[in-house]
């Protein structure tokens, strides 16, 4: 090992502030581990943080991106959960271990990697050992790097909270990272899956992944299409990824006593919808804040016992971060990965 | 018993179409029971049905009002659940017996008494025996008549769905029927209760009923008041009775992983709110459609084992329906009852 | 259609009292439907009822067997759920529609087909329409006839109550009807499945159906085998089919906060087990009473959206009931079906 | 403060090995706090540990007793949850923070204070800050010391797991610490409470605390008494404190779909019961391992919002430990407290 490593960092907000630099490799302190990063994965939120800061108290300088997988390289004193050579992934909200989240009504918890906590776009990261989860045996590190936000968000919505069962109908909106994980996780539990997209080509690729039905929302009213496909029963679980006023459509499309997991904000930070079907059908609408570490560990176990392979649209070398971000802005089919090896 | 009875009916939509008439007493058929109505109770929805029809396929002529309590007077063949002399209450959605509701995504179930089914503002009603529930021993019929909609809505929200426990903070908006039941049910389970109102006098009356805190929402920002009272923890369960954009305030006021039961539509049939705290706090938002018969039976058992007495603001004789409706429009403190004895 | 039909009936308890007779075809009354029985399926309980009566108030004469599938042939007045030509299956506890079961602490509900209610081993049956559920499109009638008891028991345990998720470890004891449904349902939800048997040949057949691990409980301590296979984690859900003191072994084998569904009584009607691991691991132990109609409908939907095909060990013509019963006594690999077509 | 403190310790198993000694006051290290113990509370398990060691790897020398309340006196570095002067209570299983417990099927978690971890019968204790919970404002330290095991066990059974609601019937067996907390917690949630005891005098005292019914189990079959009192409905939740074969009686007494929390082992470490009512009524039977820290914090909040005051049978000075233990062996009405101030 040399004593130097690469990392992307920014001293101020704005994509033009990103710079690739070479710095010393950090040492782990008490309770910390150092991880050689094999791969990082991008989320739409990374774009928002890089470009706007999202009002977060970012470290200075700030290393962007929250999701990584790699190999434990060195451990500090008092470390008991991992040893050098272990394959690990980061967790997005590392203080959230189990059922009860932190924070309060006025100030909800939002201390995340690549946010109020430092990010991972570096050859090495040093964090407390409790911030990591063992990687699935059945995935390589590039695949594993896609799980901490996109994978866990879909798992937490459908399984931890939604208790999905075979025979239920799940609607996923679009073909981004969360949507495709939702599709795959739902199929692994025997559900019927409907995907919406504005692209027939993406719908075909989604069907190749197991989707039972595709709706091109450019061509038809997707709520009516849900009624048609389900014989008016509606979708038992909707991953509301579009956001904003689209929630109103989801309230029309959801089954009686169904569930809408609110995940995305692509079309706005203000939700809206009709009260009448909300009252009469009594669905649960729940915002999703990724998920806790214990559910992540369940998810890893599930990946190893099913055939689920994350969908990586494209892999970029570390130097090509800007190309990767441009791909992210255009919209990926599944996940975009940054290779660091 | 004479062969004639009084009833209010309407041959067309509009409050001016209401007429008090004398008709023959109906006979129960197979599986039906006839109940001598002792008392009926008004809900805000009755106003909407009388004045607008709410787009419902009302019987013609239509007898308004959904909630009643009385005494079984005659039974048809094959009746097994009740016998003459039994004290009973109506159920609002009589086809909803237990967990799973009827209807589908396109056409949710909304066959209710005083709606698609006939109402109860008559000396006698005849309905299937499955549409009734035994009245609590600890209440008289006027009190019992207030339970089927307002009481059960609060119970279903807080207990059947909300699994309320002692020490939780419950916010009820206003001092109408559902709100005061919510206050009383929450106190019977050891919760802290906060009430909002625009009237200091009503807040004092709510405190006399057990409310721990009152917020005059004319004088201060009620969300900030919730933060102040709870030390920023927020309210674990909010009965969102105001409706419309007020949901946005409730999303700000709710605790992390709390619950908002959407009940009322006083301020509009379009809900709206901010996505950021919805995602970060991950509360459950659920529309409430009163509740099923099995939960109603649980609620009756709870009334008999606690000291809960429904709050009746005023009782009117059957002839004074118009005075009762005007009281309803002004806003009651608790419930308004029509006496038929 | 002729006016006569075949049926097995018994005027007294005892297998030697069974007789195949020809009687008139019954007519459906109000709310009833008549179903042409295509296939019936045997459960171990049928043996107990035929041989001992199980203390039940059986109809006289008594037609044995509870599970069937067939085609609606005629409907009585007021029937709305089915029409002639519909494919239907019986329900085992027809009065149990949804969450809350009937009966009380002293006298639990046990009015079942082939018990306190008449059975189905006849060319035609007439029952209330509410006693039937639509058959899955993806199964033929012989397959469908295996669902009402064995299939639903496994589904109700693992999914309705157990909320099984991918990655969990499920233990099924043996290779009878409930066990193999448990195996298949668990695999359809992405679980790891371990099967115990005293036969290596049956374990191989179970693996061919998807089981991840087989334990020959004649050759080794199956609890230690569970520890070995799971790395001491234990089984998250155990279908306790053996019964009696075997529960004690299951308490040792179950994971922390796991679940044991008590289903079978092959080794006795008295359960027993150690308190210490019960206290320390805090598993849920729950007796299973088949399941309600709403869960059955969910299960049918799941069958149609997965590849689940019931395992039929052998099919016998109606005349060969005694051969079928002898097969049942020996122990079947999956289900035994009686063909009536 | 002097530099010396008193403590009870034992260098070997056996009540005769207990000695009261004077030792130096320990200093808190990183992440630890030192608490001046005001009061400790005895549990039946303390007797078992002192007399038999329960097979646990006890520290040497061993300070017995697990439950205490006191005041933070000094803090180590990196401590953030507490400051000097804060009133705190110990937790019994300090590594169990939230939903998921530690340990596995073979070796369940049982690292507790007064067991594998050191106990609290000393003027000062030093433990990690995460092992403590803030005391309720409404209780003094003697009262607070009774909560960590007996109080939390009852709360965890009835509320965290049992989701108790008003109108339910709860059976508590006996009038020991867990039983009386169960009685009080159940009443605080509006339940009907039935208490069994072999003493009419204790039943009267239980009724004075709010019990609705008392059954003298020396005089009558307590299962029949439950049937009589509940009109055959049975008890919805039973705190099975007696243990051993008494579980069989509880299975007879429990309501359909009720819950039996297995807590005590007074009559043996082997549970047993009949399978038939277990299958037909489908109750949940769950062993209880006290509870996690998050539920303890909920319980504290509940105490402060209700009128619940722990029942202390008698308080003993530290020197009179042997008198207190003798009282414990005889059986207390509620809790026994050791005063250290």
JSON list of C-alpha atoms in Angstrom, two decimals, chain A residues 93 96 98-110 156 161 224 227-228 230-235 247 251-259 262-265 268-289, chain B residues 93 96 98-110 156 161 224 227-228 230-235 247 251-259 262-265 268-289:
[
{"chain": "A", "resi": 93, "resn": "UNK", "atom": "CA", "xyz": [-28.03, 6.69, 8.17]},
{"chain": "A", "resi": 96, "resn": "UNK", "atom": "CA", "xyz": [-30.22, 4.18, 12.90]},
{"chain": "A", "resi": 98, "resn": "UNK", "atom": "CA", "xyz": [-33.09, -0.78, 14.61]},
{"chain": "A", "resi": 99, "resn": "UNK", "atom": "CA", "xyz": [-36.78, 0.07, 14.87]},
{"chain": "A", "resi": 100, "resn": "UNK", "atom": "CA", "xyz": [-36.74, 3.54, 16.43]},
{"chain": "A", "resi": 101, "resn": "UNK", "atom": "CA", "xyz": [-35.15, 6.34, 14.43]},
{"chain": "A", "resi": 102, "resn": "UNK", "atom": "CA", "xyz": [-33.44, 9.34, 16.00]},
{"chain": "A", "resi": 103, "resn": "UNK", "atom": "CA", "xyz": [-34.39, 12.98, 15.84]},
{"chain": "A", "resi": 104, "resn": "UNK", "atom": "CA", "xyz": [-37.69, 14.62, 16.69]},
{"chain": "A", "resi": 105, "resn": "UNK", "atom": "CA", "xyz": [-40.66, 16.37, 15.15]},
{"chain": "A", "resi": 106, "resn": "UNK", "atom": "CA", "xyz": [-38.88, 19.66, 14.67]},
{"chain": "A", "resi": 107, "resn": "UNK", "atom": "CA", "xyz": [-35.50, 18.25, 13.63]},
{"chain": "A", "resi": 108, "resn": "UNK", "atom": "CA", "xyz": [-35.77, 14.77, 12.11]},
{"chain": "A", "resi": 109, "resn": "UNK", "atom": "CA", "xyz": [-32.61, 12.71, 11.85]},
{"chain": "A", "resi": 110, "resn": "UNK", "atom": "CA", "xyz": [-30.71, 13.37, 8.66]},
{"chain": "A", "resi": 156, "resn": "UNK", "atom": "CA", "xyz": [-37.66, -1.36, 3.59]},
{"chain": "A", "resi": 161, "resn": "UNK", "atom": "CA", "xyz": [-42.84, -2.09, 6.41]},
{"chain": "A", "resi": 224, "resn": "UNK", "atom": "CA", "xyz": [-56.83, 3.64, -15.91]},
{"chain": "A", "resi": 227, "resn": "UNK", "atom": "CA", "xyz": [-57.63, -0.51, -13.27]},
{"chain": "A", "resi": 228, "resn": "UNK", "atom": "CA", "xyz": [-57.61, -2.41, -16.54]},
{"chain": "A", "resi": 230, "resn": "UNK", "atom": "CA", "xyz": [-56.02, -5.48, -12.14]},
{"chain": "A", "resi": 231, "resn": "UNK", "atom": "CA", "xyz": [-59.72, -5.71, -12.96]},
{"chain": "A", "resi": 232, "resn": "UNK", "atom": "CA", "xyz": [-60.32, -2.56, -10.87]},
{"chain": "A", "resi": 233, "resn": "UNK", "atom": "CA", "xyz": [-58.71, -4.13, -7.80]},
{"chain": "A", "resi": 234, "resn": "UNK", "atom": "CA", "xyz": [-55.86, -1.59, -7.89]},
{"chain": "A", "resi": 235, "resn": "UNK", "atom": "CA", "xyz": [-52.25, -1.93, -6.79]},
{"chain": "A", "resi": 247, "resn": "UNK", "atom": "CA", "xyz": [-49.29, 11.15, -5.22]},
{"chain": "A", "resi": 251, "resn": "UNK", "atom": "CA", "xyz": [-54.21, 7.48, -4.33]},
{"chain": "A", "resi": 252, "resn": "UNK", "atom": "CA", "xyz": [-56.57, 6.75, -7.22]},
{"chain": "A", "resi": 253, "resn": "UNK", "atom": "CA", "xyz": [-54.58, 3.67, -8.27]},
{"chain": "A", "resi": 254, "resn": "UNK", "atom": "CA", "xyz": [-54.06, 2.06, -4.87]},
{"chain": "A", "resi": 255, "resn": "UNK", "atom": "CA", "xyz": [-56.18, -0.87, -3.72]},
{"chain": "A", "resi": 256, "resn": "UNK", "atom": "CA", "xyz": [-58.51, -0.75, -0.73]},
{"chain": "A", "resi": 257, "resn": "UNK", "atom": "CA", "xyz": [-56.33, -0.83, 2.39]},
{"chain": "A", "resi": 258, "resn": "UNK", "atom": "CA", "xyz": [-53.24, -0.74, 0.18]},
{"chain": "A", "resi": 259, "resn": "UNK", "atom": "CA", "xyz": [-49.97, 1.04, 0.82]},
{"chain": "A", "resi": 262, "resn": "UNK", "atom": "CA", "xyz": [-43.48, 7.91, -0.76]},
{"chain": "A", "resi": 263, "resn": "UNK", "atom": "CA", "xyz": [-39.89, 7.85, -1.90]},
{"chain": "A", "resi": 264, "resn": "UNK", "atom": "CA", "xyz": [-39.15, 10.32, -4.67]},
{"chain": "A", "resi": 265, "resn": "UNK", "atom": "CA", "xyz": [-39.38, 14.04, -5.18]},
{"chain": "A", "resi": 268, "resn": "UNK", "atom": "CA", "xyz": [-41.66, 18.49, -6.50]},
{"chain": "A", "resi": 269, "resn": "UNK", "atom": "CA", "xyz": [-41.32, 18.80, -2.76]},
{"chain": "A", "resi": 270, "resn": "UNK", "atom": "CA", "xyz": [-45.03, 19.34, -2.20]},
{"chain": "A", "resi": 271, "resn": "UNK", "atom": "CA", "xyz": [-47.34, 16.33, -2.20]},
{"chain": "A", "resi": 272, "resn": "UNK", "atom": "CA", "xyz": [-51.02, 16.69, -2.99]},
{"chain": "A", "resi": 273, "resn": "UNK", "atom": "CA", "xyz": [-53.97, 14.45, -3.60]},
{"chain": "A", "resi": 274, "resn": "UNK", "atom": "CA", "xyz": [-57.72, 13.92, -3.27]},
{"chain": "A", "resi": 275, "resn": "UNK", "atom": "CA", "xyz": [-59.23, 13.30, 0.16]},
{"chain": "A", "resi": 276, "resn": "UNK", "atom": "CA", "xyz": [-62.26, 11.27, -0.92]},
{"chain": "A", "resi": 277, "resn": "UNK", "atom": "CA", "xyz": [-60.49, 8.08, -2.10]},
{"chain": "A", "resi": 278, "resn": "UNK", "atom": "CA", "xyz": [-57.99, 8.52, 0.73]},
{"chain": "A", "resi": 279, "resn": "UNK", "atom": "CA", "xyz": [-60.85, 8.30, 3.22]},
{"chain": "A", "resi": 280, "resn": "UNK", "atom": "CA", "xyz": [-62.85, 5.61, 1.45]},
{"chain": "A", "resi": 281, "resn": "UNK", "atom": "CA", "xyz": [-59.99, 3.24, 0.60]},
{"chain": "A", "resi": 282, "resn": "UNK", "atom": "CA", "xyz": [-58.03, 3.93, 3.77]},
{"chain": "A", "resi": 283, "resn": "UNK", "atom": "CA", "xyz": [-54.58, 3.21, 2.32]},
{"chain": "A", "resi": 284, "resn": "UNK", "atom": "CA", "xyz": [-51.45, 3.79, 4.33]},
{"chain": "A", "resi": 285, "resn": "UNK", "atom": "CA", "xyz": [-49.23, 6.53, 2.94]},
{"chain": "A", "resi": 286, "resn": "UNK", "atom": "CA", "xyz": [-45.78, 6.49, 4.45]},
{"chain": "A", "resi": 287, "resn": "UNK", "atom": "CA", "xyz": [-42.66, 8.46, 3.67]},
{"chain": "A", "resi": 288, "resn": "UNK", "atom": "CA", "xyz": [-39.55, 6.32, 3.43]},
{"chain": "A", "resi": 289, "resn": "UNK", "atom": "CA", "xyz": [-36.21, 7.38, 4.84]},
{"chain": "B", "resi": 93, "resn": "UNK", "atom": "CA", "xyz": [-71.03, 0.59, 6.81]},
{"chain": "B", "resi": 96, "resn": "UNK", "atom": "CA", "xyz": [-67.94, -4.28, 6.65]},
{"chain": "B", "resi": 98, "resn": "UNK", "atom": "CA", "xyz": [-64.07, -7.44, 9.96]},
{"chain": "B", "resi": 99, "resn": "UNK", "atom": "CA", "xyz": [-60.59, -6.64, 8.69]},
{"chain": "B", "resi": 100, "resn": "UNK", "atom": "CA", "xyz": [-61.07, -6.54, 4.93]},
{"chain": "B", "resi": 101, "resn": "UNK", "atom": "CA", "xyz": [-63.33, -3.86, 3.51]},
{"chain": "B", "resi": 102, "resn": "UNK", "atom": "CA", "xyz": [-65.36, -4.23, 0.34]},
{"chain": "B", "resi": 103, "resn": "UNK", "atom": "CA", "xyz": [-65.09, -2.35, -2.93]},
{"chain": "B", "resi": 104, "resn": "UNK", "atom": "CA", "xyz": [-62.05, -1.83, -5.11]},
{"chain": "B", "resi": 105, "resn": "UNK", "atom": "CA", "xyz": [-59.60, 0.82, -6.29]},
{"chain": "B", "resi": 106, "resn": "UNK", "atom": "CA", "xyz": [-61.99, 2.36, -8.76]},
{"chain": "B", "resi": 107, "resn": "UNK", "atom": "CA", "xyz": [-65.14, 2.07, -6.70]},
{"chain": "B", "resi": 108, "resn": "UNK", "atom": "CA", "xyz": [-64.44, 1.95, -2.96]},
{"chain": "B", "resi": 109, "resn": "UNK", "atom": "CA", "xyz": [-67.20, 0.75, -0.68]},
{"chain": "B", "resi": 110, "resn": "UNK", "atom": "CA", "xyz": [-69.52, 3.52, 0.39]},
{"chain": "B", "resi": 156, "resn": "UNK", "atom": "CA", "xyz": [-60.70, 2.85, 14.98]},
{"chain": "B", "resi": 161, "resn": "UNK", "atom": "CA", "xyz": [-55.19, 0.95, 13.78]},
{"chain": "B", "resi": 224, "resn": "UNK", "atom": "CA", "xyz": [-44.90, 25.63, 17.32]},
{"chain": "B", "resi": 227, "resn": "UNK", "atom": "CA", "xyz": [-43.12, 21.61, 19.71]},
{"chain": "B", "resi": 228, "resn": "UNK", "atom": "CA", "xyz": [-43.16, 23.69, 22.89]},
{"chain": "B", "resi": 230, "resn": "UNK", "atom": "CA", "xyz": [-43.69, 18.19, 23.78]},
{"chain": "B", "resi": 231, "resn": "UNK", "atom": "CA", "xyz": [-40.14, 19.46, 23.94]},
{"chain": "B", "resi": 232, "resn": "UNK", "atom": "CA", "xyz": [-39.88, 19.08, 20.14]},
{"chain": "B", "resi": 233, "resn": "UNK", "atom": "CA", "xyz": [-40.86, 15.39, 20.32]},
{"chain": "B", "resi": 234, "resn": "UNK", "atom": "CA", "xyz": [-44.09, 16.09, 18.43]},
{"chain": "B", "resi": 235, "resn": "UNK", "atom": "CA", "xyz": [-47.45, 14.33, 18.61]},
{"chain": "B", "resi": 247, "resn": "UNK", "atom": "CA", "xyz": [-52.44, 18.08, 6.65]},
{"chain": "B", "resi": 251, "resn": "UNK", "atom": "CA", "xyz": [-46.88, 16.57, 8.94]},
{"chain": "B", "resi": 252, "resn": "UNK", "atom": "CA", "xyz": [-44.78, 19.21, 10.65]},
{"chain": "B", "resi": 253, "resn": "UNK", "atom": "CA", "xyz": [-46.28, 18.47, 14.07]},
{"chain": "B", "resi": 254, "resn": "UNK", "atom": "CA", "xyz": [-46.16, 14.68, 14.02]},
{"chain": "B", "resi": 255, "resn": "UNK", "atom": "CA", "xyz": [-43.45, 12.76, 15.86]},
{"chain": "B", "resi": 256, "resn": "UNK", "atom": "CA", "xyz": [-40.87, 10.59, 14.14]},
{"chain": "B", "resi": 257, "resn": "UNK", "atom": "CA", "xyz": [-42.65, 7.40, 13.04]},
{"chain": "B", "resi": 258, "resn": "UNK", "atom": "CA", "xyz": [-45.92, 8.85, 14.30]},
{"chain": "B", "resi": 259, "resn": "UNK", "atom": "CA", "xyz": [-49.37, 8.49, 12.80]},
{"chain": "B", "resi": 262, "resn": "UNK", "atom": "CA", "xyz": [-57.07, 11.72, 8.10]},
{"chain": "B", "resi": 263, "resn": "UNK", "atom": "CA", "xyz": [-60.72, 12.08, 9.06]},
{"chain": "B", "resi": 264, "resn": "UNK", "atom": "CA", "xyz": [-62.17, 15.45, 8.22]},
{"chain": "B", "resi": 265, "resn": "UNK", "atom": "CA", "xyz": [-62.64, 17.56, 5.13]},
{"chain": "B", "resi": 268, "resn": "UNK", "atom": "CA", "xyz": [-61.33, 21.06, 1.54]},
{"chain": "B", "resi": 269, "resn": "UNK", "atom": "CA", "xyz": [-61.31, 17.81, -0.38]},
{"chain": "B", "resi": 270, "resn": "UNK", "atom": "CA", "xyz": [-57.71, 18.21, -1.51]},
{"chain": "B", "resi": 271, "resn": "UNK", "atom": "CA", "xyz": [-54.93, 17.32, 0.89]},
{"chain": "B", "resi": 272, "resn": "UNK", "atom": "CA", "xyz": [-51.46, 18.81, 0.53]},
{"chain": "B", "resi": 273, "resn": "UNK", "atom": "CA", "xyz": [-48.25, 18.92, 2.47]},
{"chain": "B", "resi": 274, "resn": "UNK", "atom": "CA", "xyz": [-44.46, 19.05, 2.39]},
{"chain": "B", "resi": 275, "resn": "UNK", "atom": "CA", "xyz": [-42.51, 16.00, 1.22]},
{"chain": "B", "resi": 276, "resn": "UNK", "atom": "CA", "xyz": [-39.30, 16.61, 3.17]},
{"chain": "B", "resi": 277, "resn": "UNK", "atom": "CA", "xyz": [-40.60, 15.97, 6.72]},
{"chain": "B", "resi": 278, "resn": "UNK", "atom": "CA", "xyz": [-42.82, 13.20, 5.32]},
{"chain": "B", "resi": 279, "resn": "UNK", "atom": "CA", "xyz": [-39.71, 11.41, 4.06]},
{"chain": "B", "resi": 280, "resn": "UNK", "atom": "CA", "xyz": [-37.49, 12.17, 7.04]},
{"chain": "B", "resi": 281, "resn": "UNK", "atom": "CA", "xyz": [-39.97, 11.38, 9.83]},
{"chain": "B", "resi": 282, "resn": "UNK", "atom": "CA", "xyz": [-41.68, 8.55, 7.98]},
{"chain": "B", "resi": 283, "resn": "UNK", "atom": "CA", "xyz": [-45.06, 8.90, 9.68]},
{"chain": "B", "resi": 284, "resn": "UNK", "atom": "CA", "xyz": [-48.02, 6.83, 8.60]},
{"chain": "B", "resi": 285, "resn": "UNK", "atom": "CA", "xyz": [-50.81, 8.85, 7.03]},
{"chain": "B", "resi": 286, "resn": "UNK", "atom": "CA", "xyz": [-54.03, 6.90, 6.76]},
{"chain": "B", "resi": 287, "resn": "UNK", "atom": "CA", "xyz": [-57.50, 7.90, 5.71]},
{"chain": "B", "resi": 288, "resn": "UNK", "atom": "CA", "xyz": [-60.20, 6.64, 8.05]},
{"chain": "B", "resi": 289, "resn": "UNK", "atom": "CA", "xyz": [-63.50, 5.25, 6.84]}
]
